[in-house]
């Protein structure tokens, strides 16, 4: 339960709504608790008029002071007048109580919605701050479940559960107070089942807590399974694995259902137990009260019995809601524990204390850089040193797994180097604030991602507020404008989730346009033309060359035929720089680069116009 203490800041933020809600709960139950006293008075009046016609009936002293004073004014009135007036008072109390109940929900439930809004924004904001390493070790489905299902369960605690708990406290407080004033013995008899109820709730809640945590973990797993299936539907269909995925999902769903049913059975213990104990309390109260009336015990009356029965009935729903409230609280605690686990995770990559905003002109240097991926322990970069002057165009080539893409990740500071240093304009990379540094870079990743939006908005994502002409120009530079023009809706074409309606080459070129519209001093392309043919790549590179004239460009690629105009080509092998130089210099060395070039030439002999 200590996990829920992290919600106190929200209760304090909305303390006006919270305390107003408490006030309305108290007022609601105060005016409701007066009804049994009026009812008891009416019954006693009827009985008294039958037993002693014409005699006045003075209200009992244990009534609420307001009820006692009001009824005393009409005690000497005719029987019909007293009954009519008592009925009007009951109606008025119901209206007033209903009004305060409405205000109670409008404060506490509205407060819970505000808290839900704030918590979702806080969780999403924290998602944005966490670095790549975190996302390598957490599934998308689990993260989605925490921001949706877990936050919703917490809302059920901050709203309905809190409201019913306060309501329970108010009802029990008022009821016991007036019951004790009326008859101590009957009060003890009526409330004796409550300790048994409390013990039952304690033990059942412990079971619910464990089951709730297990169910949330299974739900996260189920969500991850569904999300991966939707994202990889093309792969599933191409390998004809629909039935296998269906079986896998059914197994996970069955595990979730089994645990959910087990929890439902446990929760089902509450309500029969409540009904039994409440019914027993009512029966015993009537029996003891009736014996007192028969034995003519002082203060005993039929009206008092009716009054106590109404008190017990008023306690029925709040006490019955203990089970539901406790269940919601336990579920919220389990969900908040999951949220706290993630909220307490701090990003590994953070701004240095001396970081300050400054312009990056384009000079880059690597000095003895080594890097090992923290989640796998694989050393991807080994003793890497390289100087890149501002405005230079550098190509990084190498076989798969040679460490090329890792260089791009380090330049973006998605990871910190294990040893060595990376400098921008002779300043260590840590001296640049992360947001400001990345804002001055354009990066086109190997794994292209497009949002489920229009082509225009996907390109404009690179720079919010870019004009339509700037969007079109970026598309032309990426050699995608003509193809977009053939679409029925042009730039307003919806690309579908992750760009599912586009080809791989089209997605890559839209991703390039998104980077170009940013117009930074440093541009990094990470094998982002792998899905286009050789001729298209050559066209794109030629279009880009004029655009990149005054910019520092690092192009990571596995193709060599379009690399002739670069200032330097770096060949990587096993995380190290194996060769470097111009195209002709590397061919003359007759090393890795020359072998890659010859192999590529042989594979393209059937495409004479590709070079």
GROMACS .gro file of C-alpha atoms in nm, residues 10-485:
model
  476
   10UNK     CA    1  -0.178   1.481  -0.690
   11UNK     CA    2  -0.419   1.492  -0.397
   12UNK     CA    3  -0.237   1.800  -0.271
   13UNK     CA    4  -0.245   1.961  -0.615
   14UNK     CA    5  -0.623   1.918  -0.629
   15UNK     CA    6  -0.678   1.966  -0.256
   16UNK     CA    7  -0.965   2.211  -0.307
   17UNK     CA    8  -1.166   1.952  -0.498
   18UNK     CA    9  -1.057   1.681  -0.254
   19UNK     CA   10  -1.159   1.864   0.064
   20UNK     CA   11  -1.478   1.995  -0.094
   21UNK     CA   12  -1.556   1.636  -0.186
   22UNK     CA   13  -1.502   1.525   0.173
   23UNK     CA   14  -1.732   1.804   0.293
   24UNK     CA   15  -2.005   1.701   0.047
   25UNK     CA   16  -1.969   1.335   0.154
   26UNK     CA   17  -2.018   1.436   0.518
   27UNK     CA   18  -2.319   1.656   0.438
   28UNK     CA   19  -2.474   1.386   0.218
   29UNK     CA   20  -2.459   1.130   0.495
   30UNK     CA   21  -2.561   1.374   0.767
   31UNK     CA   22  -2.891   1.449   0.595
   32UNK     CA   23  -2.939   1.080   0.508
   33UNK     CA   24  -2.886   0.975   0.870
   34UNK     CA   25  -3.173   1.197   0.985
   35UNK     CA   26  -3.427   0.991   0.789
   36UNK     CA   27  -3.429   0.691   1.032
   37UNK     CA   28  -3.502   0.929   1.320
   38UNK     CA   29  -3.800   1.080   1.135
   39UNK     CA   30  -3.921   0.731   1.046
   40UNK     CA   31  -3.888   0.616   1.408
   41UNK     CA   32  -4.083   0.923   1.519
   42UNK     CA   33  -4.364   0.850   1.270
   43UNK     CA   34  -4.393   0.485   1.378
   44UNK     CA   35  -4.393   0.579   1.745
   45UNK     CA   36  -4.656   0.844   1.672
   46UNK     CA   37  -4.879   0.590   1.497
   47UNK     CA   38  -4.836   0.334   1.775
   48UNK     CA   39  -4.893   0.600   2.042
   49UNK     CA   40  -5.208   0.729   1.871
   50UNK     CA   41  -5.348   0.376   1.866
   51UNK     CA   42  -5.258   0.305   2.228
   52UNK     CA   43  -5.341   0.653   2.367
   53UNK     CA   44  -5.566   0.845   2.126
   54UNK     CA   45  -5.543   1.222   2.162
   55UNK     CA   46  -5.231   1.220   2.377
   56UNK     CA   47  -4.928   1.421   2.272
   57UNK     CA   48  -4.611   1.234   2.171
   58UNK     CA   49  -4.290   1.412   2.265
   59UNK     CA   50  -3.988   1.329   2.043
   60UNK     CA   51  -3.713   1.131   2.215
   61UNK     CA   52  -3.416   1.320   2.355
   62UNK     CA   53  -3.162   1.111   2.162
   63UNK     CA   54  -3.270   1.254   1.828
   64UNK     CA   55  -3.051   1.501   1.641
   65UNK     CA   56  -3.098   1.852   1.781
   66UNK     CA   57  -3.239   1.981   1.452
   67UNK     CA   58  -3.488   1.695   1.423
   68UNK     CA   59  -3.587   1.724   1.789
   69UNK     CA   60  -3.648   2.099   1.774
   70UNK     CA   61  -3.844   2.081   1.447
   71UNK     CA   62  -4.064   1.790   1.552
   72UNK     CA   63  -4.131   1.941   1.894
   73UNK     CA   64  -4.300   2.237   1.725
   74UNK     CA   65  -4.559   2.004   1.568
   75UNK     CA   66  -4.594   1.751   1.847
   76UNK     CA   67  -4.920   1.903   1.970
   77UNK     CA   68  -5.072   1.912   1.620
   78UNK     CA   69  -5.335   1.663   1.500
   79UNK     CA   70  -5.219   1.316   1.399
   80UNK     CA   71  -5.264   1.372   1.024
   81UNK     CA   72  -5.074   1.699   1.032
   82UNK     CA   73  -4.778   1.541   1.210
   83UNK     CA   74  -4.761   1.252   0.963
   84UNK     CA   75  -4.788   1.486   0.662
   85UNK     CA   76  -4.521   1.716   0.799
   86UNK     CA   77  -4.289   1.423   0.874
   87UNK     CA   78  -4.336   1.299   0.516
   88UNK     CA   79  -4.247   1.643   0.377
   89UNK     CA   80  -3.934   1.650   0.593
   90UNK     CA   81  -3.832   1.306   0.460
   91UNK     CA   82  -3.880   1.431   0.104
   92UNK     CA   83  -3.679   1.746   0.174
   93UNK     CA   84  -3.398   1.542   0.332
   94UNK     CA   85  -3.388   1.316   0.024
   95UNK     CA   86  -3.361   1.619  -0.208
   96UNK     CA   87  -3.087   1.785  -0.002
   97UNK     CA   88  -2.897   1.457   0.033
   98UNK     CA   89  -2.926   1.394  -0.343
   99UNK     CA   90  -2.794   1.742  -0.421
  100UNK     CA   91  -2.488   1.695  -0.201
  101UNK     CA   92  -2.435   1.347  -0.348
  102UNK     CA   93  -2.426   1.504  -0.695
  103UNK     CA   94  -2.173   1.762  -0.576
  104UNK     CA   95  -1.973   1.485  -0.408
  105UNK     CA   96  -1.931   1.302  -0.739
  106UNK     CA   97  -1.865   1.624  -0.926
  107UNK     CA   98  -1.568   1.697  -0.703
  108UNK     CA   99  -1.404   1.363  -0.622
  109UNK     CA  100  -1.468   1.190  -0.957
  110UNK     CA  101  -1.365   1.502  -1.150
  111UNK     CA  102  -1.052   1.518  -0.935
  112UNK     CA  103  -0.969   1.158  -1.032
  113UNK     CA  104  -0.998   1.248  -1.400
  114UNK     CA  105  -0.758   1.538  -1.351
  115UNK     CA  106  -0.516   1.304  -1.175
  116UNK     CA  107  -0.547   1.050  -1.457
  117UNK     CA  108  -0.471   1.323  -1.712
  118UNK     CA  109  -0.167   1.443  -1.518
  119UNK     CA  110  -0.034   1.094  -1.454
  120UNK     CA  111  -0.063   0.987  -1.817
  121UNK     CA  112   0.120   1.300  -1.926
  122UNK     CA  113   0.387   1.244  -1.661
  123UNK     CA  114   0.435   0.881  -1.765
  124UNK     CA  115   0.451   0.971  -2.134
  125UNK     CA  116   0.693   1.254  -2.061
  126UNK     CA  117   0.915   1.012  -1.873
  127UNK     CA  118   0.900   0.774  -2.168
  128UNK     CA  119   1.039   1.051  -2.386
  129UNK     CA  120   1.331   1.113  -2.150
  130UNK     CA  121   1.447   0.752  -2.125
  131UNK     CA  122   1.730   0.648  -2.352
  132UNK     CA  123   1.773   0.374  -2.610
  133UNK     CA  124   1.907   0.125  -2.358
  134UNK     CA  125   1.574   0.124  -2.171
  135UNK     CA  126   1.374   0.047  -2.485
  136UNK     CA  127   1.608  -0.238  -2.571
  137UNK     CA  128   1.502  -0.420  -2.254
  138UNK     CA  129   1.127  -0.336  -2.238
  139UNK     CA  130   0.856  -0.446  -2.477
  140UNK     CA  131   0.625  -0.194  -2.642
  141UNK     CA  132   0.317  -0.380  -2.517
  142UNK     CA  133   0.434  -0.358  -2.156
  143UNK     CA  134   0.498   0.016  -2.188
  144UNK     CA  135   0.157   0.071  -2.346
  145UNK     CA  136  -0.011  -0.129  -2.071
  146UNK     CA  137   0.146   0.086  -1.800
  147UNK     CA  138   0.029   0.413  -1.951
  148UNK     CA  139  -0.323   0.285  -2.023
  149UNK     CA  140  -0.442  -0.006  -1.810
  150UNK     CA  141  -0.230   0.067  -1.502
  151UNK     CA  142  -0.311   0.439  -1.499
  152UNK     CA  143  -0.683   0.359  -1.541
  153UNK     CA  144  -0.672   0.128  -1.240
  154UNK     CA  145  -0.504   0.398  -1.036
  155UNK     CA  146  -0.785   0.635  -1.138
  156UNK     CA  147  -1.039   0.389  -1.000
  157UNK     CA  148  -0.860   0.428  -0.667
  158UNK     CA  149  -0.825   0.809  -0.670
  159UNK     CA  150  -1.192   0.845  -0.766
  160UNK     CA  151  -1.454   0.581  -0.676
  161UNK     CA  152  -1.245   0.390  -0.421
  162UNK     CA  153  -1.152   0.705  -0.226
  163UNK     CA  154  -1.508   0.835  -0.248
  164UNK     CA  155  -1.660   0.512  -0.118
  165UNK     CA  156  -1.403   0.486   0.159
  166UNK     CA  157  -1.482   0.838   0.282
  167UNK     CA  158  -1.852   0.763   0.244
  168UNK     CA  159  -1.810   0.446   0.452
  169UNK     CA  160  -1.629   0.636   0.727
  170UNK     CA  161  -1.900   0.904   0.735
  171UNK     CA  162  -2.190   0.655   0.739
  172UNK     CA  163  -2.033   0.441   1.010
  173UNK     CA  164  -1.943   0.747   1.216
  174UNK     CA  165  -2.289   0.904   1.205
  175UNK     CA  166  -2.471   0.572   1.244
  176UNK     CA  167  -2.274   0.453   1.546
  177UNK     CA  168  -2.301   0.797   1.709
  178UNK     CA  169  -2.682   0.809   1.689
  179UNK     CA  170  -2.720   0.437   1.759
  180UNK     CA  171  -2.514   0.469   2.078
  181UNK     CA  172  -2.718   0.772   2.186
  182UNK     CA  173  -3.036   0.576   2.130
  183UNK     CA  174  -2.952   0.233   2.277
  184UNK     CA  175  -2.607   0.101   2.367
  185UNK     CA  176  -2.720  -0.261   2.395
  186UNK     CA  177  -2.888  -0.266   2.054
  187UNK     CA  178  -2.583  -0.095   1.904
  188UNK     CA  179  -2.350  -0.366   2.033
  189UNK     CA  180  -2.584  -0.637   1.907
  190UNK     CA  181  -2.615  -0.476   1.563
  191UNK     CA  182  -2.241  -0.419   1.517
  192UNK     CA  183  -2.101  -0.743   1.659
  193UNK     CA  184  -2.067  -0.905   1.309
  194UNK     CA  185  -1.833  -0.623   1.195
  195UNK     CA  186  -1.512  -0.764   1.353
  196UNK     CA  187  -1.574  -1.092   1.168
  197UNK     CA  188  -1.620  -0.887   0.853
  198UNK     CA  189  -1.292  -0.700   0.908
  199UNK     CA  190  -1.098  -1.025   0.956
  200UNK     CA  191  -1.247  -1.172   0.638
  201UNK     CA  192  -1.154  -0.861   0.441
  202UNK     CA  193  -0.796  -0.867   0.573
  203UNK     CA  194  -0.728  -1.223   0.460
  204UNK     CA  195  -0.907  -1.196   0.127
  205UNK     CA  196  -0.726  -0.871   0.043
  206UNK     CA  197  -0.387  -1.038   0.076
  207UNK     CA  198  -0.496  -1.298  -0.176
  208UNK     CA  199  -0.634  -1.031  -0.411
  209UNK     CA  200  -0.309  -0.833  -0.398
  210UNK     CA  201  -0.100  -1.126  -0.518
  211UNK     CA  202  -0.348  -1.227  -0.785
  212UNK     CA  203  -0.380  -0.868  -0.914
  213UNK     CA  204  -0.006  -0.833  -0.962
  214UNK     CA  205   0.009  -1.162  -1.151
  215UNK     CA  206  -0.282  -1.060  -1.374
  216UNK     CA  207  -0.120  -0.727  -1.464
  217UNK     CA  208   0.200  -0.905  -1.567
  218UNK     CA  209   0.002  -1.147  -1.784
  219UNK     CA  210  -0.193  -0.859  -1.938
  220UNK     CA  211   0.131  -0.684  -2.033
  221UNK     CA  212   0.252  -1.003  -2.196
  222UNK     CA  213  -0.076  -1.040  -2.384
  223UNK     CA  214  -0.062  -0.679  -2.504
  224UNK     CA  215   0.298  -0.723  -2.623
  225UNK     CA  216   0.202  -1.037  -2.812
  226UNK     CA  217  -0.086  -0.861  -2.988
  227UNK     CA  218   0.121  -0.551  -3.069
  228UNK     CA  219   0.404  -0.757  -3.220
  229UNK     CA  220   0.157  -0.961  -3.423
  230UNK     CA  221  -0.003  -0.649  -3.570
  231UNK     CA  222   0.334  -0.488  -3.647
  232UNK     CA  223   0.472  -0.804  -3.807
  233UNK     CA  224   0.158  -0.910  -3.992
  234UNK     CA  225   0.341  -0.914  -4.328
  235UNK     CA  226   0.605  -1.153  -4.196
  236UNK     CA  227   0.340  -1.373  -4.034
  237UNK     CA  228   0.142  -1.398  -4.357
  238UNK     CA  229   0.446  -1.452  -4.579
  239UNK     CA  230   0.557  -1.748  -4.366
  240UNK     CA  231   0.198  -1.875  -4.327
  241UNK     CA  232   0.222  -1.860  -3.947
  242UNK     CA  233  -0.128  -1.729  -3.874
  243UNK     CA  234  -0.236  -2.046  -3.696
  244UNK     CA  235   0.084  -2.066  -3.492
  245UNK     CA  236   0.043  -1.705  -3.380
  246UNK     CA  237  -0.323  -1.773  -3.303
  247UNK     CA  238  -0.226  -2.068  -3.085
  248UNK     CA  239   0.044  -1.864  -2.912
  249UNK     CA  240  -0.201  -1.581  -2.843
  250UNK     CA  241  -0.465  -1.829  -2.725
  251UNK     CA  242  -0.218  -1.981  -2.477
  252UNK     CA  243  -0.134  -1.638  -2.333
  253UNK     CA  244  -0.501  -1.544  -2.330
  254UNK     CA  245  -0.589  -1.870  -2.153
  255UNK     CA  246  -0.331  -1.800  -1.882
  256UNK     CA  247  -0.476  -1.451  -1.835
  257UNK     CA  248  -0.834  -1.586  -1.827
  258UNK     CA  249  -0.747  -1.855  -1.572
  259UNK     CA  250  -0.590  -1.604  -1.334
  260UNK     CA  251  -0.868  -1.349  -1.390
  261UNK     CA  252  -1.134  -1.610  -1.312
  262UNK     CA  253  -0.944  -1.711  -1.002
  263UNK     CA  254  -0.945  -1.348  -0.889
  264UNK     CA  255  -1.317  -1.317  -0.970
  265UNK     CA  256  -1.393  -1.622  -0.755
  266UNK     CA  257  -1.195  -1.474  -0.469
  267UNK     CA  258  -1.375  -1.141  -0.499
  268UNK     CA  259  -1.708  -1.325  -0.511
  269UNK     CA  260  -1.654  -1.426  -0.148
  270UNK     CA  261  -1.712  -1.066  -0.040
  271UNK     CA  262  -2.073  -1.007  -0.134
  272UNK     CA  263  -2.229  -1.329   0.001
  273UNK     CA  264  -2.032  -1.275   0.321
  274UNK     CA  265  -2.160  -0.919   0.347
  275UNK     CA  266  -2.520  -1.021   0.281
  276UNK     CA  267  -2.502  -1.300   0.539
  277UNK     CA  268  -2.350  -1.085   0.812
  278UNK     CA  269  -2.580  -0.789   0.743
  279UNK     CA  270  -2.886  -1.016   0.741
  280UNK     CA  271  -2.774  -1.177   1.066
  281UNK     CA  272  -2.725  -0.836   1.224
  282UNK     CA  273  -3.075  -0.724   1.118
  283UNK     CA  274  -3.237  -1.041   1.249
  284UNK     CA  275  -3.064  -1.024   1.588
  285UNK     CA  276  -3.146  -0.653   1.623
  286UNK     CA  277  -3.517  -0.712   1.561
  287UNK     CA  278  -3.525  -1.004   1.804
  288UNK     CA  279  -3.348  -0.820   2.086
  289UNK     CA  280  -3.548  -0.500   2.026
  290UNK     CA  281  -3.877  -0.690   2.018
  291UNK     CA  282  -3.797  -0.864   2.347
  292UNK     CA  283  -3.725  -0.525   2.506
  293UNK     CA  284  -4.060  -0.391   2.384
  294UNK     CA  285  -4.247  -0.698   2.508
  295UNK     CA  286  -4.071  -0.678   2.845
  296UNK     CA  287  -4.149  -0.305   2.861
  297UNK     CA  288  -3.782  -0.206   2.899
  298UNK     CA  289  -3.745   0.167   2.952
  299UNK     CA  290  -3.683   0.350   2.622
  300UNK     CA  291  -3.772   0.050   2.406
  301UNK     CA  292  -4.019   0.111   2.125
  302UNK     CA  293  -4.126  -0.019   1.787
  303UNK     CA  294  -4.001   0.304   1.632
  304UNK     CA  295  -3.655   0.247   1.777
  305UNK     CA  296  -3.642  -0.102   1.623
  306UNK     CA  297  -3.738   0.044   1.284
  307UNK     CA  298  -3.479   0.316   1.331
  308UNK     CA  299  -3.203   0.061   1.400
  309UNK     CA  300  -3.307  -0.156   1.107
  310UNK     CA  301  -3.277   0.150   0.882
  311UNK     CA  302  -2.933   0.228   1.025
  312UNK     CA  303  -2.824  -0.127   0.946
  313UNK     CA  304  -2.966  -0.101   0.594
  314UNK     CA  305  -2.786   0.228   0.542
  315UNK     CA  306  -2.465   0.053   0.643
  316UNK     CA  307  -2.530  -0.236   0.403
  317UNK     CA  308  -2.405  -0.079   0.079
  318UNK     CA  309  -2.102   0.105   0.224
  319UNK     CA  310  -1.996  -0.202   0.419
  320UNK     CA  311  -2.059  -0.423   0.116
  321UNK     CA  312  -1.846  -0.181  -0.086
  322UNK     CA  313  -1.554  -0.251   0.148
  323UNK     CA  314  -1.478  -0.556  -0.061
  324UNK     CA  315  -1.497  -0.367  -0.389
  325UNK     CA  316  -1.303  -0.072  -0.248
  326UNK     CA  317  -1.036  -0.298  -0.104
  327UNK     CA  318  -1.012  -0.484  -0.434
  328UNK     CA  319  -0.975  -0.159  -0.631
  329UNK     CA  320  -0.717  -0.035  -0.382
  330UNK     CA  321  -0.515  -0.356  -0.409
  331UNK     CA  322  -0.529  -0.346  -0.788
  332UNK     CA  323  -0.429   0.019  -0.787
  333UNK     CA  324  -0.138  -0.058  -0.555
  334UNK     CA  325  -0.020  -0.333  -0.790
  335UNK     CA  326  -0.052  -0.100  -1.090
  336UNK     CA  327   0.114   0.192  -0.911
  337UNK     CA  328   0.400  -0.037  -0.814
  338UNK     CA  329   0.455  -0.111  -1.184
  339UNK     CA  330   0.435   0.258  -1.269
  340UNK     CA  331   0.678   0.349  -0.989
  341UNK     CA  332   0.928   0.088  -1.104
  342UNK     CA  333   0.947   0.260  -1.438
  343UNK     CA  334   0.917   0.619  -1.308
  344UNK     CA  335   1.213   0.555  -1.076
  345UNK     CA  336   1.423   0.450  -1.375
  346UNK     CA  337   1.645   0.741  -1.469
  347UNK     CA  338   1.800   0.786  -1.814
  348UNK     CA  339   2.162   0.678  -1.835
  349UNK     CA  340   2.237   0.954  -2.086
  350UNK     CA  341   2.203   1.290  -1.913
  351UNK     CA  342   2.331   1.643  -1.963
  352UNK     CA  343   2.662   1.720  -1.797
  353UNK     CA  344   2.664   1.992  -1.533
  354UNK     CA  345   2.874   2.218  -1.755
  355UNK     CA  346   2.658   2.159  -2.064
  356UNK     CA  347   2.552   2.481  -2.235
  357UNK     CA  348   2.380   2.563  -2.561
  358UNK     CA  349   2.622   2.641  -2.844
  359UNK     CA  350   2.623   2.622  -3.221
  360UNK     CA  351   2.781   2.318  -3.385
  361UNK     CA  352   2.971   2.417  -3.700
  362UNK     CA  353   3.040   2.065  -3.822
  363UNK     CA  354   3.385   1.954  -3.710
  364UNK     CA  355   3.383   1.604  -3.559
  365UNK     CA  356   3.660   1.397  -3.403
  366UNK     CA  357   3.682   1.051  -3.249
  367UNK     CA  358   3.975   0.994  -3.013
  368UNK     CA  359   4.046   0.634  -2.915
  369UNK     CA  360   3.677   0.548  -2.884
  370UNK     CA  361   3.574   0.207  -2.750
  371UNK     CA  362   3.216   0.102  -2.698
  372UNK     CA  363   3.043  -0.207  -2.559
  373UNK     CA  364   2.666  -0.245  -2.574
  374UNK     CA  365   2.547  -0.257  -2.210
  375UNK     CA  366   2.254  -0.492  -2.270
  376UNK     CA  367   2.453  -0.755  -2.464
  377UNK     CA  368   2.815  -0.707  -2.360
  378UNK     CA  369   2.923  -0.705  -2.726
  379UNK     CA  370   3.213  -0.469  -2.802
  380UNK     CA  371   3.108  -0.295  -3.122
  381UNK     CA  372   3.377  -0.023  -3.150
  382UNK     CA  373   3.747  -0.074  -3.080
  383UNK     CA  374   4.008   0.201  -3.063
  384UNK     CA  375   3.829   0.416  -3.320
  385UNK     CA  376   3.995   0.748  -3.411
  386UNK     CA  377   3.883   0.976  -3.692
  387UNK     CA  378   3.893   1.350  -3.770
  388UNK     CA  379   3.624   1.504  -3.988
  389UNK     CA  380   3.658   1.867  -4.092
  390UNK     CA  381   3.355   2.092  -4.113
  391UNK     CA  382   3.191   2.052  -4.452
  392UNK     CA  383   3.358   1.719  -4.537
  393UNK     CA  384   3.164   1.431  -4.690
  394UNK     CA  385   3.261   1.100  -4.531
  395UNK     CA  386   3.147   0.754  -4.634
  396UNK     CA  387   3.157   0.468  -4.384
  397UNK     CA  388   3.146   0.123  -4.544
  398UNK     CA  389   3.196  -0.227  -4.418
  399UNK     CA  390   3.047  -0.570  -4.391
  400UNK     CA  391   2.736  -0.640  -4.182
  401UNK     CA  392   2.816  -0.624  -3.811
  402UNK     CA  393   3.134  -0.423  -3.855
  403UNK     CA  394   3.009  -0.140  -3.629
  404UNK     CA  395   2.900   0.117  -3.889
  405UNK     CA  396   2.557   0.193  -3.740
  406UNK     CA  397   2.705   0.213  -3.390
  407UNK     CA  398   2.907   0.516  -3.505
  408UNK     CA  399   2.580   0.695  -3.587
  409UNK     CA  400   2.434   0.599  -3.247
  410UNK     CA  401   2.737   0.741  -3.068
  411UNK     CA  402   2.729   1.065  -3.268
  412UNK     CA  403   2.366   1.113  -3.161
  413UNK     CA  404   2.467   1.020  -2.807
  414UNK     CA  405   2.209   0.746  -2.790
  415UNK     CA  406   2.484   0.575  -2.592
  416UNK     CA  407   2.791   0.708  -2.413
  417UNK     CA  408   3.128   0.572  -2.518
  418UNK     CA  409   3.291   0.314  -2.290
  419UNK     CA  410   3.626   0.493  -2.323
  420UNK     CA  411   3.778   0.764  -2.538
  421UNK     CA  412   3.602   1.084  -2.639
  422UNK     CA  413   3.390   1.223  -2.921
  423UNK     CA  414   3.421   1.596  -2.991
  424UNK     CA  415   3.215   1.847  -3.182
  425UNK     CA  416   3.412   2.160  -3.272
  426UNK     CA  417   3.691   2.045  -3.035
  427UNK     CA  418   3.449   2.027  -2.740
  428UNK     CA  419   3.357   1.696  -2.572
  429UNK     CA  420   3.013   1.576  -2.674
  430UNK     CA  421   2.899   1.588  -2.310
  431UNK     CA  422   2.933   1.968  -2.304
  432UNK     CA  423   2.639   2.002  -2.545
  433UNK     CA  424   2.287   1.972  -2.401
  434UNK     CA  425   2.123   1.663  -2.549
  435UNK     CA  426   1.818   1.836  -2.696
  436UNK     CA  427   2.021   2.124  -2.838
  437UNK     CA  428   2.283   1.889  -2.983
  438UNK     CA  429   2.035   1.658  -3.154
  439UNK     CA  430   1.841   1.957  -3.281
  440UNK     CA  431   2.150   2.053  -3.484
  441UNK     CA  432   2.181   1.707  -3.641
  442UNK     CA  433   1.976   1.533  -3.906
  443UNK     CA  434   1.970   1.157  -3.884
  444UNK     CA  435   1.813   0.910  -4.122
  445UNK     CA  436   1.804   0.569  -3.950
  446UNK     CA  437   1.849   0.234  -4.114
  447UNK     CA  438   1.515   0.120  -3.973
  448UNK     CA  439   1.275   0.372  -4.124
  449UNK     CA  440   0.975   0.476  -3.915
  450UNK     CA  441   0.678   0.671  -4.050
  451UNK     CA  442   0.382   0.789  -3.846
  452UNK     CA  443   0.025   0.697  -3.933
  453UNK     CA  444  -0.036   1.038  -4.087
  454UNK     CA  445  -0.013   1.216  -4.421
  455UNK     CA  446   0.301   1.222  -4.633
  456UNK     CA  447   0.325   1.597  -4.577
  457UNK     CA  448   0.310   1.572  -4.199
  458UNK     CA  449   0.567   1.293  -4.197
  459UNK     CA  450   0.811   1.515  -4.387
  460UNK     CA  451   0.719   1.822  -4.182
  461UNK     CA  452   0.793   1.626  -3.864
  462UNK     CA  453   1.157   1.718  -3.924
  463UNK     CA  454   1.079   2.086  -3.871
  464UNK     CA  455   0.746   2.197  -3.733
  465UNK     CA  456   0.608   2.499  -3.914
  466UNK     CA  457   0.781   2.431  -4.247
  467UNK     CA  458   0.591   2.576  -4.543
  468UNK     CA  459   0.435   2.364  -4.816
  469UNK     CA  460   0.703   2.480  -5.061
  470UNK     CA  461   0.978   2.372  -4.821
  471UNK     CA  462   0.811   2.032  -4.786
  472UNK     CA  463   0.793   1.997  -5.165
  473UNK     CA  464   1.157   2.103  -5.204
  474UNK     CA  465   1.272   1.845  -4.949
  475UNK     CA  466   1.072   1.579  -5.135
  476UNK     CA  467   1.240   1.677  -5.463
  477UNK     CA  468   1.586   1.653  -5.309
  478UNK     CA  469   1.499   1.306  -5.181
  479UNK     CA  470   1.372   1.204  -5.530
  480UNK     CA  471   1.025   1.119  -5.401
  481UNK     CA  472   0.824   1.423  -5.513
  482UNK     CA  473   0.728   1.285  -5.856
  483UNK     CA  474   0.599   0.960  -5.709
  484UNK     CA  475   0.397   1.146  -5.445
  485UNK     CA  476   0.241   1.354  -5.723
   0.00000   0.00000   0.00000
